[in-house]
Amino acid sequence: MIETVFRTDDVAAADRFDYWRDCMAKLMCPTDMTSAHDSEFKAESRLIQLGAVSVWPGQMQPLRWRRTPRLIRQSDPELYHLSLPFQGAVAIAQDDRTAVHRADQMYFIDTSLPFDCDVPDGPLRGVGLEIPKALVPLPEGDVARLLTRRLSARDGVGSLLAGLLGRLVDDAASFTDADGPRLETVLVDLFTATLAHHLDAQDAVPAESHRRALTLRVQAFIRAQLSDPELTPGMVAAAHHISTSHLHGLFRDQDLTVSGWIRHQRLEHARRDLSDPAQYAVPVHRIAARWGFTHHAVFSRAFCAAYGVPPRDYRQQSLGLGA
């Protein structure tokens, strides 16, 4: 994945605000920007490019930026721009609607329409997501009904979108170039499914997008239930009101069965705990139980089959403690 970092600290103080205005024009679109802090402006952002989709975590001091008809005629990337604040507040106005959004309150705008955005006080920290409008398989007229509207980041499919954005902010280095196209597809699908949920227009979403969104919901459910020894494909299917055969069909492209995926996730979490110096005093059998393994012998055999060494040896090697 291509990642670029922009920091006002990298330029002279007198040039920082102009530098940031230019950066924002590149990251999003040209805007008229002002700030009471322009003489000492501080901001930074990372641009993570995933094919045609971009994610940019960042933080900035209070400022205001406006997208005018003149600037739209000058340049329009034709994007939907979603924002998810982690800290601070944003006041946004577009298409005769105004709203104020705070932490965990997603919203999006259309770069083809004028908007007025204001960070009134305190630093703003959050993440932006930009998706070409042409990739979103929903009628623009319907999508326009949601501009500036609050989209929950705490429940439903919106929580999956917010969760993935948060993961990219915190752990982008763990993804490879090969993950880029897959992440692009997942982000477009989750964005589309989030809009469709709020439009109550699920029938407008392509079947494949439905399928991928359901798969992600199932996987998120499994991760949350790994500690439960009773976690089975039947339990997962029942929780999502689908048949077990439908559930198995969702995992056909995962190179693992549902049970195999559950076991792999449990082993991966146990492996990470075993390599954590802060958990060295936690007995191996307790770590195994934490992730749903009720029989230590079964855990040891599965761990050895997956990673080539018994769990105790793995812990010693990963922590550099010798045999």
XYZ file of C-alpha atoms in Angstrom:
323
model
C 0.000 0.000 0.000
C 1.165 3.523 -0.784
C 1.330 5.785 2.268
C 2.366 9.445 2.284
C 2.793 11.634 5.373
C 2.087 15.385 5.472
C 3.206 17.428 8.513
C 3.197 21.180 8.985
C 6.196 20.751 11.301
C 8.206 19.824 8.216
C 8.099 23.394 6.864
C 8.899 26.860 8.220
C 6.272 28.313 10.592
C 5.388 31.137 8.179
C 4.610 28.636 5.411
C 2.644 26.067 7.405
C -0.891 27.194 6.730
C -0.328 27.609 2.981
C 1.359 24.220 2.944
C -1.629 22.622 4.653
C -4.103 24.274 2.303
C -2.158 22.818 -0.624
C -2.100 19.403 1.041
C -5.862 19.445 1.583
C -6.369 20.343 -2.069
C -4.344 17.259 -3.022
C -5.969 14.969 -0.460
C -9.532 16.018 -1.178
C -10.298 18.990 -3.446
C -9.539 22.729 -3.695
C -11.203 24.834 -0.976
C -11.069 28.337 0.467
C -9.461 27.851 3.869
C -9.059 30.189 6.845
C -7.884 29.799 10.442
C -7.376 32.035 13.445
C -4.197 30.003 13.990
C -2.694 30.562 10.544
C 0.491 32.103 11.974
C 1.159 29.034 14.132
C -0.901 26.377 12.425
C -0.262 22.722 13.249
C -1.653 19.705 11.446
C -0.604 16.354 10.091
C -2.096 13.614 7.955
C -1.243 10.262 6.416
C -2.607 9.395 3.012
C -3.145 5.639 2.545
C -3.893 4.839 -1.085
C -5.921 1.687 -1.775
C -6.431 1.668 -5.525
C -9.040 4.321 -6.342
C -9.982 4.620 -2.649
C -7.983 6.665 -0.167
C -7.939 6.766 3.621
C -6.349 9.654 5.450
C -5.971 9.754 9.222
C -5.074 13.176 10.551
C -5.361 15.917 13.112
C -5.496 19.685 12.815
C -6.083 22.904 14.709
C -9.352 24.847 14.337
C -10.005 26.043 10.788
C -12.768 26.587 8.275
C -12.886 25.559 4.653
C -15.449 26.233 1.953
C -16.032 24.571 -1.391
C -17.553 27.103 -3.785
C -19.150 26.744 -7.242
C -16.092 28.482 -8.701
C -13.755 25.904 -7.143
C -16.003 23.047 -8.288
C -15.797 24.337 -11.871
C -12.042 24.584 -11.469
C -11.601 20.994 -10.299
C -13.944 18.202 -9.212
C -12.632 14.726 -8.396
C -16.270 13.521 -8.095
C -15.822 11.857 -4.734
C -17.890 10.945 -1.735
C -15.865 12.015 1.286
C -16.724 10.348 4.600
C -15.344 11.718 7.871
C -15.118 9.924 11.203
C -13.992 12.219 14.064
C -12.205 10.594 16.997
C -11.777 13.837 18.945
C -13.265 17.308 18.531
C -16.296 18.511 16.589
C -17.058 19.431 12.983
C -19.857 21.684 11.752
C -20.823 20.889 8.174
C -23.294 22.462 5.742
C -24.172 21.135 2.297
C -27.250 20.988 0.082
C -29.285 23.228 2.427
C -28.555 21.024 5.446
C -26.377 21.706 8.481
C -25.143 19.409 11.223
C -22.527 19.168 13.961
C -20.697 15.868 14.385
C -18.530 14.652 17.247
C -16.632 11.487 18.115
C -18.009 8.283 16.574
C -20.494 10.208 14.405
C -19.682 9.607 10.764
C -20.963 11.805 7.963
C -20.165 12.288 4.310
C -20.272 14.999 1.672
C -20.185 15.212 -2.124
C -17.258 17.099 -3.670
C -19.466 18.053 -6.639
C -21.630 20.291 -4.442
C -20.673 23.416 -2.444
C -20.040 22.867 1.256
C -18.946 24.805 4.322
C -16.963 22.948 6.976
C -15.862 24.422 10.304
C -13.712 23.044 13.125
C -14.749 25.643 15.731
C -12.500 24.828 18.679
C -9.911 22.426 19.977
C -7.904 20.095 17.762
C -9.783 17.771 15.443
C -8.504 14.212 15.167
C -10.093 11.624 12.939
C -10.004 9.750 9.656
C -11.360 10.505 6.206
C -12.418 8.058 3.487
C -12.683 9.077 -0.161
C -14.498 6.902 -2.693
C -15.147 7.799 -6.347
C -18.876 8.269 -6.810
C -18.757 5.986 -9.849
C -17.868 3.032 -7.596
C -20.970 3.381 -5.407
C -23.850 1.403 -6.994
C -26.644 3.597 -5.613
C -28.556 6.361 -7.418
C -26.966 9.755 -6.734
C -30.371 11.233 -6.026
C -30.948 8.728 -3.235
C -27.446 9.131 -1.829
C -27.924 12.912 -1.740
C -30.641 12.445 0.888
C -27.936 11.394 3.358
C -25.445 14.231 2.819
C -24.211 15.649 6.186
C -26.515 13.226 8.030
C -25.198 11.391 11.088
C -24.231 7.782 10.352
C -23.677 5.671 13.446
C -20.181 4.279 13.932
C -21.224 2.196 16.935
C -23.782 -0.258 15.617
C -24.939 -2.030 12.498
C -22.880 -2.158 9.336
C -21.595 1.350 10.115
C -19.650 -0.090 13.039
C -17.875 -2.473 10.654
C -16.896 0.421 8.394
C -15.708 2.490 11.356
C -13.883 -0.507 12.795
C -11.955 -1.130 9.589
C -11.046 2.552 9.293
C -9.832 2.505 12.894
C -7.753 -0.595 12.194
C -6.147 1.101 9.194
C -5.324 4.119 11.360
C -3.740 2.035 14.117
C -2.152 -0.808 12.211
C -1.631 0.126 8.551
C 1.871 -1.386 8.612
C 0.418 -4.869 9.147
C -1.192 -4.821 5.687
C 0.727 -5.623 2.506
C 0.502 -4.282 -1.045
C -1.476 -7.397 -1.952
C -4.128 -6.410 0.614
C -4.763 -3.076 -1.123
C -7.248 -4.255 -3.795
C -9.128 -6.382 -1.254
C -9.356 -3.493 1.212
C -10.548 -1.194 -1.576
C -13.391 -3.606 -2.367
C -14.328 -4.097 1.286
C -14.387 -0.346 1.991
C -16.594 0.352 -1.026
C -18.946 -2.476 -0.030
C -19.189 -1.338 3.593
C -19.716 2.292 2.600
C -22.440 1.238 0.158
C -24.090 -1.054 2.708
C -24.015 1.715 5.340
C -25.754 4.131 2.984
C -28.259 1.494 1.925
C -29.077 0.754 5.550
C -29.897 4.406 6.178
C -31.803 4.694 2.915
C -33.776 1.556 3.696
C -32.893 0.536 0.156
C -31.175 -2.778 0.642
C -32.659 -4.023 -2.620
C -30.558 -1.393 -4.407
C -27.324 -2.997 -3.234
C -25.781 -5.631 -5.553
C -26.034 -9.195 -4.275
C -22.245 -9.548 -4.099
C -22.007 -6.468 -1.868
C -24.662 -7.992 0.398
C -22.680 -11.203 0.542
C -19.392 -9.521 1.420
C -21.053 -7.313 4.029
C -22.718 -10.348 5.636
C -19.403 -12.206 5.640
C -17.746 -9.311 7.460
C -20.564 -9.187 10.022
C -20.187 -12.923 10.605
C -16.425 -12.649 11.011
C -16.789 -9.749 13.445
C -19.285 -11.829 15.464
C -16.912 -14.790 15.552
C -14.006 -12.637 16.755
C -16.176 -11.274 19.553
C -17.191 -14.796 20.643
C -13.851 -16.624 20.418
C -13.654 -17.129 24.172
C -16.908 -19.116 24.152
C -16.113 -22.865 23.921
C -19.615 -23.406 22.548
C -18.942 -21.278 19.457
C -19.950 -23.477 16.511
C -21.099 -22.926 12.920
C -24.653 -23.672 14.080
C -24.466 -20.968 16.741
C -23.040 -18.446 14.250
C -25.712 -19.235 11.666
C -28.521 -18.934 14.220
C -27.215 -15.569 15.430
C -27.432 -14.231 11.878
C -30.754 -15.901 10.996
C -29.270 -17.897 8.133
C -28.911 -21.611 7.481
C -25.643 -23.414 8.181
C -25.368 -24.210 4.464
C -25.642 -20.488 3.671
C -22.960 -19.803 6.284
C -20.625 -22.387 4.785
C -21.227 -20.825 1.376
C -20.011 -17.449 2.655
C -16.666 -19.026 3.591
C -16.127 -20.786 0.281
C -13.639 -18.078 -0.776
C -11.800 -17.992 2.570
C -9.652 -21.125 1.955
C -10.961 -22.398 5.323
C -14.179 -23.944 6.541
C -16.154 -22.047 9.179
C -14.768 -24.304 11.900
C -11.297 -23.949 10.441
C -11.605 -20.153 10.420
C -12.726 -20.154 14.063
C -9.799 -22.379 15.030
C -7.336 -20.219 13.067
C -8.566 -17.048 14.787
C -8.290 -18.683 18.215
C -4.764 -19.896 17.499
C -3.682 -16.489 16.174
C -4.939 -14.720 19.288
C -3.249 -17.276 21.523
C -0.005 -16.931 19.529
C -0.030 -13.152 19.970
C -0.591 -13.488 23.710
C 2.231 -15.998 24.010
C 4.636 -13.583 22.314
C 3.601 -10.673 24.551
C 6.253 -9.999 27.251
C 3.595 -8.456 29.475
C 1.796 -11.827 29.619
C 4.806 -14.035 30.307
C 3.527 -14.878 33.803
C 0.148 -16.071 32.456
C 0.180 -19.899 32.218
C -0.168 -21.354 28.741
C -3.320 -23.270 29.661
C -5.015 -20.028 30.773
C -4.195 -18.333 27.495
C -5.616 -21.344 25.692
C -8.816 -21.214 27.762
C -9.088 -17.471 27.148
C -9.536 -18.211 23.449
C -11.973 -21.081 23.756
C -9.730 -24.144 24.064
C -11.096 -26.273 26.904
C -8.524 -29.088 26.600
C -4.864 -28.184 26.871
C -3.704 -31.245 24.930
C -6.004 -30.370 22.028
C -4.666 -26.809 22.042
C -1.045 -27.957 22.089
C -1.554 -30.318 19.147
C -3.390 -27.689 17.116
C -0.780 -25.033 17.909
C 2.111 -27.327 16.985
C 0.397 -28.288 13.720
C -0.145 -24.626 12.820
C 3.210 -23.129 13.869
C 5.622 -26.064 13.946
C 6.479 -25.885 17.662
C 4.608 -26.481 20.940
C 3.149 -23.335 22.549
C 5.673 -23.255 25.414
C 8.599 -23.473 22.994
C 7.054 -20.773 20.820
C 6.782 -18.466 23.814
C 10.435 -19.041 24.747
C 11.638 -18.457 21.186
C 9.509 -15.381 20.501
C 10.654 -13.732 23.739
C 14.291 -14.640 23.112
C 14.539 -16.717 26.261
C 16.084 -19.802 24.718
C 14.892 -23.331 25.268
